[in-house]
Amino acid sequence: MNIILLGPPGAGKGTQARKLVDERGMIQLSTGDMLREAKTSGTEMGLKVAAIMDAGELVTDEIVIGLIEEKLQGDNGGGFIFDGFPRTLAQADALGDLLKRNGQTLDCVVEMQVDDNALVGRITGRYTCGSCGEGYHDVTKVPAVEGKCDNCGESNMQRRADDNEDSLRTRLMEYYKKTSPLIGYYYAKDDLKSVDGLAAIDDVAGSITAALNGGDIIGNG
Ligand code: AMP
């Protein structure tokens, strides 16, 4: 089963994708993670996109489509979770073509609905363990020992360069201008399910499971 998690920055796509990886053996394809990796390893492409990402703007369709195309050649395990891709109509068309070419289908697009007012607090307070990827938050989820990961015990907490209020405003604007039209695009294709992304993490996971099992979540059938 191949699925897309769709929603604004801070909707919880990454958190839910990691749960699906753990619980269903799916493969998370996060273009944001791939680009950050290229940025840290200092590849030519990473250097090219660094400033764009830090400002909160979208990198070119050509670059991200190329990254996804490469990953689709590999094993898809229990299915792919597209996290942060597609973000434009051109990317959505390209994904459809690539899947078709590989004899695969897109089974479900899960829209994670969140109130914009909640996003600023969620994003500006969040950080992750750079060793195992466990997510934390200044207010809602602090580790038992400050600076030390509850999950793996390492002291390697990291904050994203673009998790500040200025970049977030740009990221939100990019989302509404370029990505939110995908909600209508997938609704028209009858692939869309919507879940309440503001619920507790496990409740959101339950709604996603119900959506993937074909349930009616927030009225999209
Ligand atoms: P994310 O981790 O998904 O929030 O992505 C972080 C940043 O990477 C975004 O603000 C963009 O600059 C870039 N990015 C990630 N995915 C895409 C995409 N599909 N299209 C264009 N830019 C992307």
PDB file of C-alpha atoms and ligand atoms in Angstrom:
ATOM      1  CA  MET A   1       0.000   0.000   0.000  1.00  0.00           C
ATOM      2  CA  ASN A   2       1.443   3.384  -1.022  1.00  0.00           C
ATOM      3  CA  ILE A   3       0.160   6.474   0.739  1.00  0.00           C
ATOM      4  CA  ILE A   4       0.715  10.233   0.966  1.00  0.00           C
ATOM      5  CA  LEU A   5       0.580  12.167   4.242  1.00  0.00           C
ATOM      6  CA  LEU A   6      -0.550  15.671   3.345  1.00  0.00           C
ATOM      7  CA  GLY A   7      -0.691  18.689   5.637  1.00  0.00           C
ATOM      8  CA  PRO A   8       1.004  21.970   6.577  1.00  0.00           C
ATOM      9  CA  PRO A   9       4.376  22.108   8.338  1.00  0.00           C
ATOM     10  CA  GLY A  10       3.905  20.965  11.933  1.00  0.00           C
ATOM     11  CA  ALA A  11       0.823  18.837  11.173  1.00  0.00           C
ATOM     12  CA  GLY A  12       2.643  15.761  12.498  1.00  0.00           C
ATOM     13  CA  LYS A  13       3.354  13.999   9.179  1.00  0.00           C
ATOM     14  CA  GLY A  14       6.828  12.863  10.251  1.00  0.00           C
ATOM     15  CA  THR A  15       5.615  11.563  13.629  1.00  0.00           C
ATOM     16  CA  GLN A  16       2.822   9.547  12.046  1.00  0.00           C
ATOM     17  CA  ALA A  17       5.076   8.302   9.253  1.00  0.00           C
ATOM     18  CA  ARG A  18       7.527   6.908  11.828  1.00  0.00           C
ATOM     19  CA  LYS A  19       4.680   5.084  13.584  1.00  0.00           C
ATOM     20  CA  LEU A  20       3.593   3.520  10.301  1.00  0.00           C
ATOM     21  CA  VAL A  21       7.177   2.435   9.656  1.00  0.00           C
ATOM     22  CA  ASP A  22       7.353   0.768  13.093  1.00  0.00           C
ATOM     23  CA  GLU A  23       3.909  -0.778  13.005  1.00  0.00           C
ATOM     24  CA  ARG A  24       3.473  -1.759   9.355  1.00  0.00           C
ATOM     25  CA  GLY A  25       7.013  -2.037   8.029  1.00  0.00           C
ATOM     26  CA  MET A  26       6.305   0.723   5.518  1.00  0.00           C
ATOM     27  CA  ILE A  27       9.100   2.848   4.045  1.00  0.00           C
ATOM     28  CA  GLN A  28       9.089   6.573   4.812  1.00  0.00           C
ATOM     29  CA  LEU A  29      10.119   8.754   1.895  1.00  0.00           C
ATOM     30  CA  SER A  30      10.575  12.253   3.319  1.00  0.00           C
ATOM     31  CA  THR A  31      11.959  14.681   0.755  1.00  0.00           C
ATOM     32  CA  GLY A  32      12.692  17.097   3.641  1.00  0.00           C
ATOM     33  CA  ASP A  33      14.909  14.462   5.329  1.00  0.00           C
ATOM     34  CA  MET A  34      16.624  13.644   2.034  1.00  0.00           C
ATOM     35  CA  LEU A  35      17.345  17.327   1.372  1.00  0.00           C
ATOM     36  CA  ARG A  36      18.604  17.898   4.947  1.00  0.00           C
ATOM     37  CA  GLU A  37      20.908  14.908   4.542  1.00  0.00           C
ATOM     38  CA  ALA A  38      22.276  16.351   1.289  1.00  0.00           C
ATOM     39  CA  LYS A  39      22.725  19.690   3.066  1.00  0.00           C
ATOM     40  CA  THR A  40      24.687  18.214   5.981  1.00  0.00           C
ATOM     41  CA  SER A  41      26.842  15.985   3.822  1.00  0.00           C
ATOM     42  CA  GLY A  42      27.694  19.041   1.719  1.00  0.00           C
ATOM     43  CA  THR A  43      26.868  17.568  -1.701  1.00  0.00           C
ATOM     44  CA  GLU A  44      26.619  20.021  -4.606  1.00  0.00           C
ATOM     45  CA  MET A  45      22.838  19.711  -4.530  1.00  0.00           C
ATOM     46  CA  GLY A  46      22.783  20.138  -0.737  1.00  0.00           C
ATOM     47  CA  LEU A  47      24.734  23.389  -0.962  1.00  0.00           C
ATOM     48  CA  LYS A  48      22.440  24.614  -3.711  1.00  0.00           C
ATOM     49  CA  VAL A  49      19.260  24.064  -1.688  1.00  0.00           C
ATOM     50  CA  ALA A  50      20.502  25.073   1.795  1.00  0.00           C
ATOM     51  CA  ALA A  51      19.559  28.752   1.663  1.00  0.00           C
ATOM     52  CA  ILE A  52      16.206  28.009   0.025  1.00  0.00           C
ATOM     53  CA  MET A  53      15.309  25.510   2.761  1.00  0.00           C
ATOM     54  CA  ASP A  54      16.441  27.746   5.614  1.00  0.00           C
ATOM     55  CA  ALA A  55      14.245  30.547   4.238  1.00  0.00           C
ATOM     56  CA  GLY A  56      11.275  28.161   4.122  1.00  0.00           C
ATOM     57  CA  GLU A  57      10.817  28.264   0.348  1.00  0.00           C
ATOM     58  CA  LEU A  58      10.274  25.230  -1.870  1.00  0.00           C
ATOM     59  CA  VAL A  59      13.185  23.767  -3.804  1.00  0.00           C
ATOM     60  CA  THR A  60      12.622  23.053  -7.487  1.00  0.00           C
ATOM     61  CA  ASP A  61      10.265  20.319  -8.646  1.00  0.00           C
ATOM     62  CA  GLU A  62      13.082  18.863 -10.745  1.00  0.00           C
ATOM     63  CA  ILE A  63      15.298  18.211  -7.709  1.00  0.00           C
ATOM     64  CA  VAL A  64      12.663  16.573  -5.504  1.00  0.00           C
ATOM     65  CA  ILE A  65      11.147  14.518  -8.319  1.00  0.00           C
ATOM     66  CA  GLY A  66      14.671  13.232  -9.060  1.00  0.00           C
ATOM     67  CA  LEU A  67      15.121  12.230  -5.400  1.00  0.00           C
ATOM     68  CA  ILE A  68      11.827  10.354  -5.311  1.00  0.00           C
ATOM     69  CA  GLU A  69      12.421   8.682  -8.663  1.00  0.00           C
ATOM     70  CA  GLU A  70      15.653   7.214  -7.302  1.00  0.00           C
ATOM     71  CA  LYS A  71      13.932   5.815  -4.178  1.00  0.00           C
ATOM     72  CA  LEU A  72      11.065   4.264  -6.108  1.00  0.00           C
ATOM     73  CA  GLN A  73      13.525   1.942  -7.825  1.00  0.00           C
ATOM     74  CA  GLY A  74      14.256   0.244  -4.479  1.00  0.00           C
ATOM     75  CA  ASP A  75      12.311  -2.260  -2.404  1.00  0.00           C
ATOM     76  CA  ASN A  76       8.971  -0.872  -1.222  1.00  0.00           C
ATOM     77  CA  GLY A  77       8.660  -3.200   1.804  1.00  0.00           C
ATOM     78  CA  GLY A  78       5.173  -2.765   3.244  1.00  0.00           C
ATOM     79  CA  GLY A  79       4.589   0.208   0.937  1.00  0.00           C
ATOM     80  CA  PHE A  80       5.840   3.771   0.617  1.00  0.00           C
ATOM     81  CA  ILE A  81       4.744   6.682   2.802  1.00  0.00           C
ATOM     82  CA  PHE A  82       5.284   9.928   0.933  1.00  0.00           C
ATOM     83  CA  ASP A  83       5.946  12.523   3.630  1.00  0.00           C
ATOM     84  CA  GLY A  84       6.321  16.109   2.435  1.00  0.00           C
ATOM     85  CA  PHE A  85       6.010  15.034  -1.202  1.00  0.00           C
ATOM     86  CA  PRO A  86       4.259  15.957  -3.450  1.00  0.00           C
ATOM     87  CA  ARG A  87       4.069  19.666  -2.601  1.00  0.00           C
ATOM     88  CA  THR A  88       3.023  21.047  -5.990  1.00  0.00           C
ATOM     89  CA  LEU A  89       0.636  19.954  -8.723  1.00  0.00           C
ATOM     90  CA  ALA A  90       3.604  19.230 -11.010  1.00  0.00           C
ATOM     91  CA  GLN A  91       5.066  16.923  -8.344  1.00  0.00           C
ATOM     92  CA  ALA A  92       1.699  15.181  -7.922  1.00  0.00           C
ATOM     93  CA  ASP A  93       1.452  14.548 -11.677  1.00  0.00           C
ATOM     94  CA  ALA A  94       5.050  13.305 -11.738  1.00  0.00           C
ATOM     95  CA  LEU A  95       4.414  10.932  -8.820  1.00  0.00           C
ATOM     96  CA  GLY A  96       1.383   9.478 -10.610  1.00  0.00           C
ATOM     97  CA  ASP A  97       3.482   8.900 -13.733  1.00  0.00           C
ATOM     98  CA  LEU A  98       6.406   7.371 -11.827  1.00  0.00           C
ATOM     99  CA  LEU A  99       4.180   4.957  -9.900  1.00  0.00           C
ATOM    100  CA  LYS A 100       2.409   3.938 -13.091  1.00  0.00           C
ATOM    101  CA  ARG A 101       5.717   3.363 -14.845  1.00  0.00           C
ATOM    102  CA  ASN A 102       6.799   1.087 -11.963  1.00  0.00           C
ATOM    103  CA  GLY A 103       3.506  -0.821 -12.038  1.00  0.00           C
ATOM    104  CA  GLN A 104       2.482   0.624  -8.666  1.00  0.00           C
ATOM    105  CA  THR A 105      -0.575   2.478  -7.417  1.00  0.00           C
ATOM    106  CA  LEU A 106      -1.323   5.248  -4.967  1.00  0.00           C
ATOM    107  CA  ASP A 107      -3.777   3.808  -2.469  1.00  0.00           C
ATOM    108  CA  CYS A 108      -4.670   6.660  -0.143  1.00  0.00           C
ATOM    109  CA  VAL A 109      -3.927  10.326   0.549  1.00  0.00           C
ATOM    110  CA  VAL A 110      -4.378  11.235   4.197  1.00  0.00           C
ATOM    111  CA  GLU A 111      -4.905  14.928   4.832  1.00  0.00           C
ATOM    112  CA  MET A 112      -3.927  15.904   8.374  1.00  0.00           C
ATOM    113  CA  GLN A 113      -6.098  18.872   9.347  1.00  0.00           C
ATOM    114  CA  VAL A 114      -4.717  21.300  11.945  1.00  0.00           C
ATOM    115  CA  ASP A 115      -5.566  24.786  13.093  1.00  0.00           C
ATOM    116  CA  ASP A 116      -2.934  27.311  11.904  1.00  0.00           C
ATOM    117  CA  ASN A 117      -2.801  28.834  15.392  1.00  0.00           C
ATOM    118  CA  ALA A 118      -1.462  25.553  16.764  1.00  0.00           C
ATOM    119  CA  LEU A 119       1.365  25.311  14.230  1.00  0.00           C
ATOM    120  CA  VAL A 120       3.588  28.139  15.467  1.00  0.00           C
ATOM    121  CA  GLY A 121       3.768  26.714  19.003  1.00  0.00           C
ATOM    122  CA  ARG A 122       4.270  23.179  17.718  1.00  0.00           C
ATOM    123  CA  ILE A 123       7.113  24.114  15.389  1.00  0.00           C
ATOM    124  CA  THR A 124       9.049  26.688  17.365  1.00  0.00           C
ATOM    125  CA  GLY A 125       9.167  24.346  20.404  1.00  0.00           C
ATOM    126  CA  ARG A 126      10.129  21.125  18.676  1.00  0.00           C
ATOM    127  CA  TYR A 127      13.478  19.331  18.560  1.00  0.00           C
ATOM    128  CA  THR A 128      14.639  15.802  17.875  1.00  0.00           C
ATOM    129  CA  CYS A 129      17.292  13.366  18.974  1.00  0.00           C
ATOM    130  CA  GLY A 130      19.865  13.461  16.176  1.00  0.00           C
ATOM    131  CA  SER A 131      20.858   9.858  16.960  1.00  0.00           C
ATOM    132  CA  CYS A 132      17.519   7.999  16.850  1.00  0.00           C
ATOM    133  CA  GLY A 133      15.026  10.566  15.510  1.00  0.00           C
ATOM    134  CA  GLU A 134      12.760  10.622  18.607  1.00  0.00           C
ATOM    135  CA  GLY A 135      10.807  13.898  18.691  1.00  0.00           C
ATOM    136  CA  TYR A 136      10.531  16.249  21.688  1.00  0.00           C
ATOM    137  CA  HIS A 137       8.916  19.597  22.518  1.00  0.00           C
ATOM    138  CA  ASP A 138       9.841  22.366  24.974  1.00  0.00           C
ATOM    139  CA  VAL A 139       6.386  22.292  26.551  1.00  0.00           C
ATOM    140  CA  THR A 140       4.483  19.166  25.587  1.00  0.00           C
ATOM    141  CA  LYS A 141       7.204  16.490  25.597  1.00  0.00           C
ATOM    142  CA  VAL A 142      10.421  17.030  27.527  1.00  0.00           C
ATOM    143  CA  PRO A 143      12.895  14.186  28.110  1.00  0.00           C
ATOM    144  CA  ALA A 144      13.179  12.775  31.669  1.00  0.00           C
ATOM    145  CA  VAL A 145      16.787  14.047  31.869  1.00  0.00           C
ATOM    146  CA  GLU A 146      17.305  17.419  30.175  1.00  0.00           C
ATOM    147  CA  GLY A 147      19.182  17.082  26.874  1.00  0.00           C
ATOM    148  CA  LYS A 148      19.261  13.268  27.007  1.00  0.00           C
ATOM    149  CA  CYS A 149      17.089  11.112  24.773  1.00  0.00           C
ATOM    150  CA  ASP A 150      14.612   8.865  26.654  1.00  0.00           C
ATOM    151  CA  ASN A 151      14.667   6.427  23.765  1.00  0.00           C
ATOM    152  CA  CYS A 152      18.378   5.863  23.028  1.00  0.00           C
ATOM    153  CA  GLY A 153      20.156   7.652  25.906  1.00  0.00           C
ATOM    154  CA  GLU A 154      22.278   9.855  23.612  1.00  0.00           C
ATOM    155  CA  SER A 155      22.769  13.591  24.261  1.00  0.00           C
ATOM    156  CA  ASN A 156      22.410  14.783  20.694  1.00  0.00           C
ATOM    157  CA  MET A 157      19.315  16.987  20.581  1.00  0.00           C
ATOM    158  CA  GLN A 158      18.926  19.056  17.418  1.00  0.00           C
ATOM    159  CA  ARG A 159      16.657  21.862  16.216  1.00  0.00           C
ATOM    160  CA  ARG A 160      15.955  22.484  12.538  1.00  0.00           C
ATOM    161  CA  ALA A 161      17.352  25.697  11.065  1.00  0.00           C
ATOM    162  CA  ASP A 162      13.937  26.477   9.538  1.00  0.00           C
ATOM    163  CA  ASP A 163      11.923  25.912  12.749  1.00  0.00           C
ATOM    164  CA  ASN A 164      11.706  29.601  13.606  1.00  0.00           C
ATOM    165  CA  GLU A 165       8.763  31.959  13.282  1.00  0.00           C
ATOM    166  CA  ASP A 166      10.036  33.820  10.179  1.00  0.00           C
ATOM    167  CA  SER A 167      10.701  30.682   8.123  1.00  0.00           C
ATOM    168  CA  LEU A 168       7.460  29.171   9.335  1.00  0.00           C
ATOM    169  CA  ARG A 169       5.444  32.109   7.928  1.00  0.00           C
ATOM    170  CA  THR A 170       7.106  31.536   4.534  1.00  0.00           C
ATOM    171  CA  ARG A 171       6.566  27.762   4.781  1.00  0.00           C
ATOM    172  CA  LEU A 172       2.885  28.318   5.544  1.00  0.00           C
ATOM    173  CA  MET A 173       2.539  30.727   2.627  1.00  0.00           C
ATOM    174  CA  GLU A 174       4.211  28.173   0.310  1.00  0.00           C
ATOM    175  CA  TYR A 175       1.819  25.533   1.657  1.00  0.00           C
ATOM    176  CA  TYR A 176      -1.305  27.564   0.986  1.00  0.00           C
ATOM    177  CA  LYS A 177      -0.163  28.823  -2.426  1.00  0.00           C
ATOM    178  CA  LYS A 178       1.346  25.639  -3.847  1.00  0.00           C
ATOM    179  CA  THR A 179       0.481  22.558  -1.770  1.00  0.00           C
ATOM    180  CA  SER A 180      -3.095  23.022  -0.534  1.00  0.00           C
ATOM    181  CA  PRO A 181      -4.505  22.733  -4.116  1.00  0.00           C
ATOM    182  CA  LEU A 182      -3.490  19.068  -3.843  1.00  0.00           C
ATOM    183  CA  ILE A 183      -6.375  18.532  -1.418  1.00  0.00           C
ATOM    184  CA  GLY A 184      -8.855  19.256  -4.221  1.00  0.00           C
ATOM    185  CA  TYR A 185      -6.710  17.350  -6.732  1.00  0.00           C
ATOM    186  CA  TYR A 186      -6.801  14.123  -4.689  1.00  0.00           C
ATOM    187  CA  TYR A 187     -10.403  14.647  -3.601  1.00  0.00           C
ATOM    188  CA  ALA A 188     -11.377  14.743  -7.278  1.00  0.00           C
ATOM    189  CA  LYS A 189      -9.437  11.510  -7.835  1.00  0.00           C
ATOM    190  CA  ASP A 190     -11.379   9.976  -4.911  1.00  0.00           C
ATOM    191  CA  ASP A 191      -8.154   9.200  -3.040  1.00  0.00           C
ATOM    192  CA  LEU A 192      -8.536  11.662  -0.147  1.00  0.00           C
ATOM    193  CA  LYS A 193      -9.254  10.929   3.521  1.00  0.00           C
ATOM    194  CA  SER A 194      -9.050  13.637   6.179  1.00  0.00           C
ATOM    195  CA  VAL A 195      -8.122  13.165   9.827  1.00  0.00           C
ATOM    196  CA  ASP A 196      -8.013  15.529  12.797  1.00  0.00           C
ATOM    197  CA  GLY A 197      -4.291  16.211  13.221  1.00  0.00           C
ATOM    198  CA  LEU A 198      -4.814  18.080  16.487  1.00  0.00           C
ATOM    199  CA  ALA A 199      -5.859  14.972  18.425  1.00  0.00           C
ATOM    200  CA  ALA A 200      -3.371  13.071  20.632  1.00  0.00           C
ATOM    201  CA  ILE A 201      -0.644  11.245  18.664  1.00  0.00           C
ATOM    202  CA  ASP A 202      -2.150   7.782  19.249  1.00  0.00           C
ATOM    203  CA  ASP A 203      -5.642   8.998  18.350  1.00  0.00           C
ATOM    204  CA  VAL A 204      -4.355  10.486  15.088  1.00  0.00           C
ATOM    205  CA  ALA A 205      -2.625   7.151  14.404  1.00  0.00           C
ATOM    206  CA  GLY A 206      -5.945   5.366  15.035  1.00  0.00           C
ATOM    207  CA  SER A 207      -7.741   7.657  12.579  1.00  0.00           C
ATOM    208  CA  ILE A 208      -5.048   7.043   9.970  1.00  0.00           C
ATOM    209  CA  THR A 209      -5.375   3.285  10.428  1.00  0.00           C
ATOM    210  CA  ALA A 210      -9.148   3.599   9.993  1.00  0.00           C
ATOM    211  CA  ALA A 211      -8.601   5.723   6.868  1.00  0.00           C
ATOM    212  CA  LEU A 212      -6.209   3.151   5.392  1.00  0.00           C
ATOM    213  CA  ASN A 213      -8.750   0.429   6.132  1.00  0.00           C
ATOM    214  CA  GLY A 214     -11.292   2.319   4.076  1.00  0.00           C
ATOM    215  CA  GLY A 215     -13.202   4.037   6.889  1.00  0.00           C
ATOM    216  CA  ASP A 216     -15.062   7.333   6.724  1.00  0.00           C
ATOM    217  CA  ILE A 217     -13.040   9.752   8.863  1.00  0.00           C
ATOM    218  CA  ILE A 218     -14.067  13.409   8.522  1.00  0.00           C
ATOM    219  CA  GLY A 219     -16.788  12.986   5.993  1.00  0.00           C
ATOM    220  CA  ASN A 220     -14.872  12.361   2.769  1.00  0.00           C
ATOM    221  CA  GLY A 221     -16.064   8.791   2.574  1.00  0.00           C
TER     222      GLY A 221
HETATM  223  P1  AMP B   1       9.957  19.306   5.509  1.00  0.00           P
HETATM  224  O1  AMP B   1      10.968  18.552   6.313  1.00  0.00           O
HETATM  225  O2  AMP B   1       9.018  18.406   4.759  1.00  0.00           O
HETATM  226  O3  AMP B   1       9.241  20.341   6.332  1.00  0.00           O
HETATM  227  O4  AMP B   1      10.780  20.105   4.393  1.00  0.00           O
HETATM  228  C1  AMP B   1      11.755  21.047   4.739  1.00  0.00           C
HETATM  229  C2  AMP B   1      12.083  21.909   3.535  1.00  0.00           C
HETATM  230  O5  AMP B   1      12.627  21.110   2.487  1.00  0.00           O
HETATM  231  C3  AMP B   1      10.906  22.637   2.896  1.00  0.00           C
HETATM  232  O6  AMP B   1      10.585  23.855   3.558  1.00  0.00           O
HETATM  233  C4  AMP B   1      11.440  22.863   1.484  1.00  0.00           C
HETATM  234  O7  AMP B   1      12.407  23.902   1.457  1.00  0.00           O
HETATM  235  C5  AMP B   1      12.175  21.550   1.217  1.00  0.00           C
HETATM  236  N1  AMP B   1      11.277  20.514   0.652  1.00  0.00           N
HETATM  237  C6  AMP B   1      10.952  19.327   1.228  1.00  0.00           C
HETATM  238  N2  AMP B   1      10.144  18.619   0.438  1.00  0.00           N
HETATM  239  C7  AMP B   1       9.922  19.369  -0.667  1.00  0.00           C
HETATM  240  C8  AMP B   1       9.149  19.193  -1.845  1.00  0.00           C
HETATM  241  N3  AMP B   1       8.420  18.086  -2.039  1.00  0.00           N
HETATM  242  N4  AMP B   1       9.176  20.192  -2.773  1.00  0.00           N
HETATM  243  C9  AMP B   1       9.907  21.310  -2.604  1.00  0.00           C
HETATM  244  N5  AMP B   1      10.651  21.552  -1.499  1.00  0.00           N
HETATM  245  C10 AMP B   1      10.669  20.589  -0.535  1.00  0.00           C
END
